mmCIF file of C-alpha atoms in Angstrom:
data_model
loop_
_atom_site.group_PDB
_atom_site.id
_atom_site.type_symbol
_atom_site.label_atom_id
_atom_site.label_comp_id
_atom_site.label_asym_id
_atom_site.label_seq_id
_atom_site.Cartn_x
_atom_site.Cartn_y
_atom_site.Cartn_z
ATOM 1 C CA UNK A 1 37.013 29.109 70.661
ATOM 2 C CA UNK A 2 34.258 27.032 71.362
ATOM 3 C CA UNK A 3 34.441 23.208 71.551
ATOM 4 C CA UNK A 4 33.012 20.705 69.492
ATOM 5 C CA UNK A 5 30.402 18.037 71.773
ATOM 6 C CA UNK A 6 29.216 15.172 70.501
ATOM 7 C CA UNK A 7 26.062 16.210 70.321
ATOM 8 C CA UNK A 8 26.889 18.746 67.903
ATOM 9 C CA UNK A 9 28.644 15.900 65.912
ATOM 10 C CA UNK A 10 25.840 13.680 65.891
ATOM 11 C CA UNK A 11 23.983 16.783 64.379
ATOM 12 C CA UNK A 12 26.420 17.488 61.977
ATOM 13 C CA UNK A 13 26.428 13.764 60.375
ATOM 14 C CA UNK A 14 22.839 13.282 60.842
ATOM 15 C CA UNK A 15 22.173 16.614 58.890
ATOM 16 C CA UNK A 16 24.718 14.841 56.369
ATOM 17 C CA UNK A 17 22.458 11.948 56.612
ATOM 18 C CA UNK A 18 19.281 14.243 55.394
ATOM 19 C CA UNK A 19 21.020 15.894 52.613
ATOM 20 C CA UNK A 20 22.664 12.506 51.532
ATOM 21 C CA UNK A 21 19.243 10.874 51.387
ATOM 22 C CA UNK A 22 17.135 14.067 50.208
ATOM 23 C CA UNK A 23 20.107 13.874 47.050
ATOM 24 C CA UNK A 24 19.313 10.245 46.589
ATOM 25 C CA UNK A 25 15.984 10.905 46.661
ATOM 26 C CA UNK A 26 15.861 13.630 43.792
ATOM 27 C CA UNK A 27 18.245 11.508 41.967
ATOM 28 C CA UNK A 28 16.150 8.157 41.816
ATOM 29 C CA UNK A 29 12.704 10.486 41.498
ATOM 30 C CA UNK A 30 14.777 12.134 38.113
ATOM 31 C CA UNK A 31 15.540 9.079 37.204
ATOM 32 C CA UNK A 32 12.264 7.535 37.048
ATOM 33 C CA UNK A 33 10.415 10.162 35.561
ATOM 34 C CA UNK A 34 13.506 9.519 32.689
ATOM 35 C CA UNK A 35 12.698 6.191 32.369
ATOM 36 C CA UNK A 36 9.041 6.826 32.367
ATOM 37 C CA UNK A 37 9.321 8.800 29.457
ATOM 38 C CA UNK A 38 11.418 6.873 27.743
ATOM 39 C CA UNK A 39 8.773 3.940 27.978
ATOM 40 C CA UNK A 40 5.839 6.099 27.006
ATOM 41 C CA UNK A 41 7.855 7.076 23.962
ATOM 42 C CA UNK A 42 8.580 3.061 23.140
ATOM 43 C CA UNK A 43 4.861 2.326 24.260
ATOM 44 C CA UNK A 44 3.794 4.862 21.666
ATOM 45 C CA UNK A 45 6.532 4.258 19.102
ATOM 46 C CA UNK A 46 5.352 0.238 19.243
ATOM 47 C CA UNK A 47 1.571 1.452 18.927
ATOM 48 C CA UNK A 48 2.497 3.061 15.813
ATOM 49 C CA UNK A 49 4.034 0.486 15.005
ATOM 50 C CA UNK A 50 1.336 -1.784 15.673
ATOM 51 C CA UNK A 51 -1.449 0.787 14.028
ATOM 52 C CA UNK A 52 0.837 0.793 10.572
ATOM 53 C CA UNK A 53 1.131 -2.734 10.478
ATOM 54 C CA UNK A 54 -2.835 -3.015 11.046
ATOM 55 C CA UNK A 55 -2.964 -0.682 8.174
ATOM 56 C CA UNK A 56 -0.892 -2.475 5.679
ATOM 57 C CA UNK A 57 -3.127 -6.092 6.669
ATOM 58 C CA UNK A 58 -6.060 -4.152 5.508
ATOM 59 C CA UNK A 59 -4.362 -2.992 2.560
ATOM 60 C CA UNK A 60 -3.744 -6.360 1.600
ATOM 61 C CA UNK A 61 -6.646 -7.707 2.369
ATOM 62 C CA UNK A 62 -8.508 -4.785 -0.222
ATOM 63 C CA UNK A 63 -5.895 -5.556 -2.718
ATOM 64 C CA UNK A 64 -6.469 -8.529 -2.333
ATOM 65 C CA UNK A 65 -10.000 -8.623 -2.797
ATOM 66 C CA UNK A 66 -9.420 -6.038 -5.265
ATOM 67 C CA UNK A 67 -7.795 -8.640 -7.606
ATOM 68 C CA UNK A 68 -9.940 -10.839 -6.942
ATOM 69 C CA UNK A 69 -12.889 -9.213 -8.495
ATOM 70 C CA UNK A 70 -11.109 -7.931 -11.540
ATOM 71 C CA UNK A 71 -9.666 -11.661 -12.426
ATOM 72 C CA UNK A 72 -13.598 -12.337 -12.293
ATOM 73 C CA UNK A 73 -14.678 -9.611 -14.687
ATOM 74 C CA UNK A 74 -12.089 -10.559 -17.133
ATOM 75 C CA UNK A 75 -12.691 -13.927 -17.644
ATOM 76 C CA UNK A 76 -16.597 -13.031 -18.086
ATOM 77 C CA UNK A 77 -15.098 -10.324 -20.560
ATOM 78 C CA UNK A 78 -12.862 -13.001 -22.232
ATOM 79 C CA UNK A 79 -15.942 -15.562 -22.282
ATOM 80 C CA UNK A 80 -17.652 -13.361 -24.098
ATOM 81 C CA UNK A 81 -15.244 -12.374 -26.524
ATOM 82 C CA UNK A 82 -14.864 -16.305 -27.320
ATOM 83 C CA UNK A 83 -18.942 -16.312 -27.634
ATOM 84 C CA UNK A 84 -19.748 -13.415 -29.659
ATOM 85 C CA UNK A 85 -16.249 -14.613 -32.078
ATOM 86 C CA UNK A 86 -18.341 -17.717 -32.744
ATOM 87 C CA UNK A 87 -21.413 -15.710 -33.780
ATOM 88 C CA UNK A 88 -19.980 -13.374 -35.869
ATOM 89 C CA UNK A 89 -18.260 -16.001 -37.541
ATOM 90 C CA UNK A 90 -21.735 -17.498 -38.451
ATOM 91 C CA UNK A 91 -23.365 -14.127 -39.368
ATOM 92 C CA UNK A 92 -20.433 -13.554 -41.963
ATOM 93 C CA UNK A 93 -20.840 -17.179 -42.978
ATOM 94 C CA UNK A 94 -24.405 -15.905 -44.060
ATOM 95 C CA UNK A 95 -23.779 -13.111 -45.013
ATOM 96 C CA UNK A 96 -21.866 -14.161 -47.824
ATOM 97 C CA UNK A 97 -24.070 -17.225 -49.112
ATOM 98 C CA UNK A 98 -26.947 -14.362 -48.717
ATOM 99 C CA UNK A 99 -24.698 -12.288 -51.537
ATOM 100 C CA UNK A 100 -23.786 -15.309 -53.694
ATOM 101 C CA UNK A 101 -27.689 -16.138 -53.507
ATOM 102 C CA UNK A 102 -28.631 -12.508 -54.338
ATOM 103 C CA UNK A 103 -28.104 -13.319 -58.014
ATOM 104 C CA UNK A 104 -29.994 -16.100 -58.552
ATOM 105 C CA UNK A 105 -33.295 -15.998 -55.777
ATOM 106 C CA UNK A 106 -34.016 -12.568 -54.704
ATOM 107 C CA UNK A 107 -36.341 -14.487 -52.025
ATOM 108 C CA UNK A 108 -33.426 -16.212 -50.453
ATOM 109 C CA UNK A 109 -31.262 -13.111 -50.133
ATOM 110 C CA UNK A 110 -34.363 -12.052 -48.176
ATOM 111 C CA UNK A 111 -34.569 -14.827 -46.028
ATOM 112 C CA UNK A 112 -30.829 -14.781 -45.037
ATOM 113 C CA UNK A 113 -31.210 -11.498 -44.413
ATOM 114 C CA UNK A 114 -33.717 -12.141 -41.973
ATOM 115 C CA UNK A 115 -31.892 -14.825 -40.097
ATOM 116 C CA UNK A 116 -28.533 -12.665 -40.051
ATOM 117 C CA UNK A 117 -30.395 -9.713 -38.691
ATOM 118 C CA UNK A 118 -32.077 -11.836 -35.805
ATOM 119 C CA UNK A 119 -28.857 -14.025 -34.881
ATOM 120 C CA UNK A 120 -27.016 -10.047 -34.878
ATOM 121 C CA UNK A 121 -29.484 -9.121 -32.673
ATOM 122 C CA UNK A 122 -29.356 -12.515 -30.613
ATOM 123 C CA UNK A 123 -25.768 -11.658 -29.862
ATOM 124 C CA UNK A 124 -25.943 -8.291 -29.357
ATOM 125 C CA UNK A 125 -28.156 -9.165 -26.524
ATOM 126 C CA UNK A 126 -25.833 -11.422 -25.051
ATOM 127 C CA UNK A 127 -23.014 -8.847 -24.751
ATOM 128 C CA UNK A 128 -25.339 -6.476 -23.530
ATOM 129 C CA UNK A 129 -26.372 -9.003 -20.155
ATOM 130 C CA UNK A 130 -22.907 -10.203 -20.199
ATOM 131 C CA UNK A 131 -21.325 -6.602 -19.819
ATOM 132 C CA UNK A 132 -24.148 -5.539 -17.577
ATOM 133 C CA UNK A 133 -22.810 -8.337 -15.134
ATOM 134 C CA UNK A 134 -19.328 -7.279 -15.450
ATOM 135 C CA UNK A 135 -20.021 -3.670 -14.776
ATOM 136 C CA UNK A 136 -21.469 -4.463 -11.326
ATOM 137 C CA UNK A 137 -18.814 -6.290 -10.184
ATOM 138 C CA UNK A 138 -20.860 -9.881 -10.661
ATOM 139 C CA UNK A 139 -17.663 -12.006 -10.834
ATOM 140 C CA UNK A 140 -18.966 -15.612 -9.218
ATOM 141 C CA UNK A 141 -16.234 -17.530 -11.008
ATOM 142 C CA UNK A 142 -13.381 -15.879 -9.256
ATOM 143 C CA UNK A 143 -12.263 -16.875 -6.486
ATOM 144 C CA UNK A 144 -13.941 -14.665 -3.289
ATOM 145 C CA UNK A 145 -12.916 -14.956 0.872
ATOM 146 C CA UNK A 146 -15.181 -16.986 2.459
ATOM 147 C CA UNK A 147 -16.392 -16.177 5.936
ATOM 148 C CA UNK A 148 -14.015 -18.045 7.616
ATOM 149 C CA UNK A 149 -11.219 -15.414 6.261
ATOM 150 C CA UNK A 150 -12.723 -12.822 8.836
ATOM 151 C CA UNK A 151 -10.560 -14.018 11.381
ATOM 152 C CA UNK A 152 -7.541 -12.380 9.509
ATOM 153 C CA UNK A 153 -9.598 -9.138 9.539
ATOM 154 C CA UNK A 154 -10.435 -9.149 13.377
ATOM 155 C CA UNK A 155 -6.972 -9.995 14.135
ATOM 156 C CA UNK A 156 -5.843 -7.137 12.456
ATOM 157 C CA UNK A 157 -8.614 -4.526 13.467
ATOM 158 C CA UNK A 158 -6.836 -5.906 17.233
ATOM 159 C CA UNK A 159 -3.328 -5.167 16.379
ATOM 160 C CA UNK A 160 -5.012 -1.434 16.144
ATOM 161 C CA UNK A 161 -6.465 -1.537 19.163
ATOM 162 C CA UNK A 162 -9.793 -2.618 19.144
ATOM 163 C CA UNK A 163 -10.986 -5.535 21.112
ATOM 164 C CA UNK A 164 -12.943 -7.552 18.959
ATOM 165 C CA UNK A 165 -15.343 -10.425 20.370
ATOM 166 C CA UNK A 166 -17.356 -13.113 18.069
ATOM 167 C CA UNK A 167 -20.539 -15.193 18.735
ATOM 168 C CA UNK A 168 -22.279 -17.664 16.731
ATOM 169 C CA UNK A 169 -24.933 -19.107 17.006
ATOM 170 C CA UNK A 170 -27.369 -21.261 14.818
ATOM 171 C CA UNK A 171 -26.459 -23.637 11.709
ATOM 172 C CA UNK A 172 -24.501 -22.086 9.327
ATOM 173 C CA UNK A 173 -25.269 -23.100 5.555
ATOM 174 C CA UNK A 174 -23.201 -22.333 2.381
ATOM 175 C CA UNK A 175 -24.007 -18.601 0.802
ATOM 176 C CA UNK A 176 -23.079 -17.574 -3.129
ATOM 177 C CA UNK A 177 -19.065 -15.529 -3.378
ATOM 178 C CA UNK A 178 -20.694 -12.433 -3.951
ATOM 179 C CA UNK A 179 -22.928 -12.604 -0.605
ATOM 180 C CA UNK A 180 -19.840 -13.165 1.428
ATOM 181 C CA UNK A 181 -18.419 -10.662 -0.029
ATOM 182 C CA UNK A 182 -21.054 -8.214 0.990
ATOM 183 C CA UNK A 183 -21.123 -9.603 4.446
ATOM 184 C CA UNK A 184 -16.862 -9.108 4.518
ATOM 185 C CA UNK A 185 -17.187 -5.427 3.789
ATOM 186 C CA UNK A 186 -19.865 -4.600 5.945
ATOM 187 C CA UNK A 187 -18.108 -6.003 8.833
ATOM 188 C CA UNK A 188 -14.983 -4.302 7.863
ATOM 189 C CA UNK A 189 -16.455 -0.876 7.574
ATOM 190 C CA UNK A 190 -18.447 -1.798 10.851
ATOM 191 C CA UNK A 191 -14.830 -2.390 12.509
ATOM 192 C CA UNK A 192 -13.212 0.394 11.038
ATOM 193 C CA UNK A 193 -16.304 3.145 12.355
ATOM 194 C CA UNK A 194 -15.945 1.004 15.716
ATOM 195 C CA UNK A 195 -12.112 2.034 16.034
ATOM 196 C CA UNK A 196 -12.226 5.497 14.514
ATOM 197 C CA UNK A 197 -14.951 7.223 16.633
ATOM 198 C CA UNK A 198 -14.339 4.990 19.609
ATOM 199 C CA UNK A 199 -10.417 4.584 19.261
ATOM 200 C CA UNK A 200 -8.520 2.369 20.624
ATOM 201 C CA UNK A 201 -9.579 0.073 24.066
ATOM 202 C CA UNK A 202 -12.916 0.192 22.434
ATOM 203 C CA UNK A 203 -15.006 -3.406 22.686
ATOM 204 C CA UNK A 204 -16.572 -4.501 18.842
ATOM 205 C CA UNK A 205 -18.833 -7.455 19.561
ATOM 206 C CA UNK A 206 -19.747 -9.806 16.609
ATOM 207 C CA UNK A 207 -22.799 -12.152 16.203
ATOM 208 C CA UNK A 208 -23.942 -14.167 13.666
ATOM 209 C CA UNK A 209 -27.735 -15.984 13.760
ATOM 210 C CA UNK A 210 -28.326 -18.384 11.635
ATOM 211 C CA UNK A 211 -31.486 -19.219 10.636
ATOM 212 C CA UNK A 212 -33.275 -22.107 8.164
ATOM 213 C CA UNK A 213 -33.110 -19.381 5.287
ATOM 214 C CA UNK A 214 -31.850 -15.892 6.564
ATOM 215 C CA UNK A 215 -28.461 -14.560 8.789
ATOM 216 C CA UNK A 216 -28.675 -11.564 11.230
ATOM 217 C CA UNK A 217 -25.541 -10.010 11.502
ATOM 218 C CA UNK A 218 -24.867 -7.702 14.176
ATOM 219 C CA UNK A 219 -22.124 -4.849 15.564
ATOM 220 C CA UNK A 220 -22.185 -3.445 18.656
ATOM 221 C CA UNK A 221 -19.786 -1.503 20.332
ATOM 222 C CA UNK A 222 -18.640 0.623 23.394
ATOM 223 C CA UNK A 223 -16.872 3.590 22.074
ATOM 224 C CA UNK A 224 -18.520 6.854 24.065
ATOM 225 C CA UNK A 225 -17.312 4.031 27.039
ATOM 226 C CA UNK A 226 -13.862 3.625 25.794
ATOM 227 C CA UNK A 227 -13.362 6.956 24.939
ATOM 228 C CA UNK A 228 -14.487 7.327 28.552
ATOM 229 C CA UNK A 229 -12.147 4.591 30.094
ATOM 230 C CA UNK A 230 -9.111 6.669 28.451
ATOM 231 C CA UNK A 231 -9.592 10.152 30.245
ATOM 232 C CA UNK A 232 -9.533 8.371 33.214
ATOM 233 C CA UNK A 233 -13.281 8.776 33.944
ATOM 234 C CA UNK A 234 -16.335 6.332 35.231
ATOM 235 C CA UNK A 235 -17.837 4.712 31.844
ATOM 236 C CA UNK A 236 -20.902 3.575 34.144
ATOM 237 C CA UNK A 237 -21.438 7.735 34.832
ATOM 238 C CA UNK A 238 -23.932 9.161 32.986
ATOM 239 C CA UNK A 239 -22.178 12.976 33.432
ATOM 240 C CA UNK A 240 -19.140 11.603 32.492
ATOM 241 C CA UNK A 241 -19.823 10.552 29.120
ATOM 242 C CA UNK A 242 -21.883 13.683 28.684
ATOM 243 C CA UNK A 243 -25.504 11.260 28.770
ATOM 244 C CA UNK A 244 -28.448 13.349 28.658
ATOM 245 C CA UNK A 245 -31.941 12.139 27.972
ATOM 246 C CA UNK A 246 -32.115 14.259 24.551
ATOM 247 C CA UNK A 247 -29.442 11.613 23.897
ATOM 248 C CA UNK A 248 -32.484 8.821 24.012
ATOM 249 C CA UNK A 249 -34.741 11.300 22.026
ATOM 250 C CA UNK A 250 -32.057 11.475 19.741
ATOM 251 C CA UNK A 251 -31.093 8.199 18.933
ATOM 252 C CA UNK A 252 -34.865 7.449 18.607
ATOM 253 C CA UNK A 253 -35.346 9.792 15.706
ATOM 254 C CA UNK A 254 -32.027 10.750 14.440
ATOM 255 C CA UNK A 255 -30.822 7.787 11.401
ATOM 256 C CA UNK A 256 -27.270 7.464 11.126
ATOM 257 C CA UNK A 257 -26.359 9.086 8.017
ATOM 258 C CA UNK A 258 -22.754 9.124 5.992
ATOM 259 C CA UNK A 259 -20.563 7.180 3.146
ATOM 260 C CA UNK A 260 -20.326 4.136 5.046
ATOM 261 C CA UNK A 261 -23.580 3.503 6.519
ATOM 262 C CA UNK A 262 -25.009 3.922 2.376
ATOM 263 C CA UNK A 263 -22.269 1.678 0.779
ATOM 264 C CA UNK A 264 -23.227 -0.487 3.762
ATOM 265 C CA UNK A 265 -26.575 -0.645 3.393
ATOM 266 C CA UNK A 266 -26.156 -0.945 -0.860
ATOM 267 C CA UNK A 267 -24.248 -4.446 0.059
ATOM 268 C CA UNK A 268 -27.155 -5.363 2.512
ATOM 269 C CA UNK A 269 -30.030 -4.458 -0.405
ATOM 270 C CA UNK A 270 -28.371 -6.674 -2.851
ATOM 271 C CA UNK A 271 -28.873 -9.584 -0.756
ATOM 272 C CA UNK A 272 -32.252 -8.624 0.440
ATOM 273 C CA UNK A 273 -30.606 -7.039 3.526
ATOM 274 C CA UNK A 274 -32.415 -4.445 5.616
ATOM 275 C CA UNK A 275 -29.735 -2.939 7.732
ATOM 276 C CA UNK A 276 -30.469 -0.666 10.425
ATOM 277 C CA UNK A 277 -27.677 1.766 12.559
ATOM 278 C CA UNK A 278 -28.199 3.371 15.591
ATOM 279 C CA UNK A 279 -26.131 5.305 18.430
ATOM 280 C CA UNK A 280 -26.652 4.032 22.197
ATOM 281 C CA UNK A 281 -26.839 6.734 24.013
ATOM 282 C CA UNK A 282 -23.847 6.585 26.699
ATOM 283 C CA UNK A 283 -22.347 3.044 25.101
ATOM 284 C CA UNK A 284 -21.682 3.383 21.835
ATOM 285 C CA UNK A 285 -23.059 2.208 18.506
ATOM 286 C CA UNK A 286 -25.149 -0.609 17.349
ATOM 287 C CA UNK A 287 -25.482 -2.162 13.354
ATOM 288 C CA UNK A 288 -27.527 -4.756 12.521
ATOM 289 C CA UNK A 289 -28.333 -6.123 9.424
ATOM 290 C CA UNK A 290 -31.144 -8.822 8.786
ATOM 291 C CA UNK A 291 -31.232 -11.608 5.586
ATOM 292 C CA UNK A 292 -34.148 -13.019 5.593
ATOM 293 C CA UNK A 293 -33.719 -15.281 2.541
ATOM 294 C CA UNK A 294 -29.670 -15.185 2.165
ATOM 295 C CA UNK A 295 -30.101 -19.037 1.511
ATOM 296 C CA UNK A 296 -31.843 -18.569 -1.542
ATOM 297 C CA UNK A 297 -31.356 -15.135 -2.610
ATOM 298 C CA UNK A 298 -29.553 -15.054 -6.056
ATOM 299 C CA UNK A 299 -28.579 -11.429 -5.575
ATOM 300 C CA UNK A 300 -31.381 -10.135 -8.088
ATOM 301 C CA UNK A 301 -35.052 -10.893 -7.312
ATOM 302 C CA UNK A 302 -34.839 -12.900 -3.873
ATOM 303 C CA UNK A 303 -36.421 -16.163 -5.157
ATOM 304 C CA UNK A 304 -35.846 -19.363 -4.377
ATOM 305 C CA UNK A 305 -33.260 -21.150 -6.828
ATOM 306 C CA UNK A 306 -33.214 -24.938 -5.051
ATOM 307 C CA UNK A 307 -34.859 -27.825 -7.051
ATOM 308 C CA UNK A 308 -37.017 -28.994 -4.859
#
C-alpha cells in the first residue's frame, strides 16, 4: 500500500479547489444568463407596454379631434335649420295672402308668386353653401387644438420610441382652427411614417419658420440610421445601410407616393401648401411643407382677408 505525501494532498484539495470554483463558475454564468432573460422579457413586456399606451394617447387624441369636428358640423346644421325655419315661415306667410288675393287681383297673386318663388330660391341657396361647408368638414366654430397641443402628440410618439426634437424659429402669428388642424395631422402622419419605417431609436426633428405671411414646416428623420444603430452596425457606413449611388439617382427622380403622403399633401393644398417628400439616401426621410400666405389664407382662394 502506498502512502499518502503531502504533495499528493495538496493536489488532491487544490484539484477540489478547481472543480469547486469551475461549479461556481457555471452556476453564477447560469444564473446570469437567467436573469438576463428575465430582464429582456420585462424590457420588452414594459415596451409593449409603453407602445400600447402610445397607442391609446393617439386614440384619444383622434377621438378627440374627431368630436371636435362633428360638434362643429352640427351646430352649422342646427343654424341652418333655425335659418331656413324662419324663411319658410315667410314663404307660407305669402303663400297664403297670394291665395286669399287670387280672388280678387289676379295681378297680385302674380306678384306674390314672384316674390315666394325668389325668397324659395334665396333659401335654397343658403342650404346649399351651408351644407357644402358642413360636408367638408368646415367647422370654425368648434372648438379645434391649437399648436401648442402638439406637445401631447410628441410626447406620446416618444413613449413609442421615437426621439422627437423641435425648433422654432421666427414670429409666430395667430392661424384660422381649420389651418391648425391641417398642420396637427400632417405632423402626426409625419411622426407616425417616422416610427413605422424607421422604428424605434429613430431621431424625428421638427422646425417651424415663421415668416411675415407664410410657415415652413419641416420633418426630417434618421430611420435607414436607426434601423442601422439596432443591428449593431456603423450608421456613418455607407455598405452598412446598403447606400449605393442609384440611391441619389433615385431619390432625385423617384416622388414619394402612398395614402399618407396624398391626405398629406390634400391638408397642405387647402391652405395653399406645396408639400414636398423625399428619401435621403443613407439617413432617412425628409417632408417639408411651405405656406406662403397661411396668414391670410381663408382656406378657399388664398386672398388677403385683413382690413387694411
Amino acid at each position: 500500500m502506498l502512502a499518502t505525501t503531502p504533495l499528493d494532498a495538496v493536489t488532491a484539495d487544490a484539484t477540489m479547489l478547481v472543480m469547486v470554483l469551475a461549479a461556481s463558475t457555471a452556476l453564477l454564468l447560469v444564473l446570469g444568463i437567467v436573469l438576463l432573460v428575465a430582464w429582456l422579457r420585462a424590457r420588452g413586456r414594459a415596451r409593449r407596454t409603453a407602445f400600447d399606451r402610445a397607442a391609446a394617447e393617439r386614440q384619444r387624441i383622434d377621438l378627440e379631434l374627431g368630436l371636435a369636428e362633428q360638434t362643429g358640423r352640427l351646430r352649422i346644421i342646427r343654424e341652418a335649420h333655425e335659418v331656413s325655419v324662419i324663411a319658410l315661415t315667410g314663404i307660407i306667410s305669402q303663400a297664403d295672402g297670394a291665395r286669399y288675393a287670387a280672388s280678387a287681383d289676379a295681378s297680385a297673386a302674380a306678384r306674390a308668386a314672384e316674390s315666394i318663388g325668389e325668397a324659395a330660391r334665396t333659401t335654397l341657396g343658403d342650404l346649399r353653401r351651408v351644407i357644402g361647408l358642413a360636408s367638408e368638414g368646415e367647422a370654425s366654430a368648434a372648438p379645434q387644438p391649437r399648436l401648442t397641443s402638439t406637445s401631447e402628440l410628441f410626447d406620446a410618439m416618444r413613449e413609442s420610441g421615437l426621439e422627437v426634437v423641435f425648433d422654432e424659429s421666427g414670429e409666430p402669428f395667430e392661424l384660422q382652427p381649420g389651418a391648425e388642424l391641417a398642420i396637427y395631422r400632417i405632423l402626426q402622419e409625419a411622426l407616425a411614417n417616422a416610427l413605422g419605417y424607421g422604428g424605434a431609436g429613430t431621431e424625428a426633428r421638427i422646425s417651424f419658420t415663421w415668416g411675415t405671411e407664410g410657415l415652413h414646416v419641416k420633418v426630417d428623420d434618421d430611420g435607414i440610421r436607426a434601423s442601422a444603430r439596432r443591428e449593431g452596425l456603423d450608421p456613418n457606413d455607407a455598405s452598412a445601410v446598403g447606400y449605393t449611388i442609384d440611391d441619389d439617382l433615385k431619390a432625385l427622380t423617384d416622388e414619394p407616393s402612398g395614402r399618407g403622403i396624398h391626405e398629406m399633401r390634400s391638408r397642405a393644398e387647402l391652405y395653399g401648401g406645396i408639400l414636398t417628400a423625399s428619401t435621403v439616401p443613407g439617413v432617412g426621410f425628409s417632408l417639408s411643407v411651405v405656406f406662403p400666405a397661411l396668414r391670410f389664407h381663408n382656406g378657399v382662394h388664398g386672398v388677403r382677408l385683413d382690413r387694411s
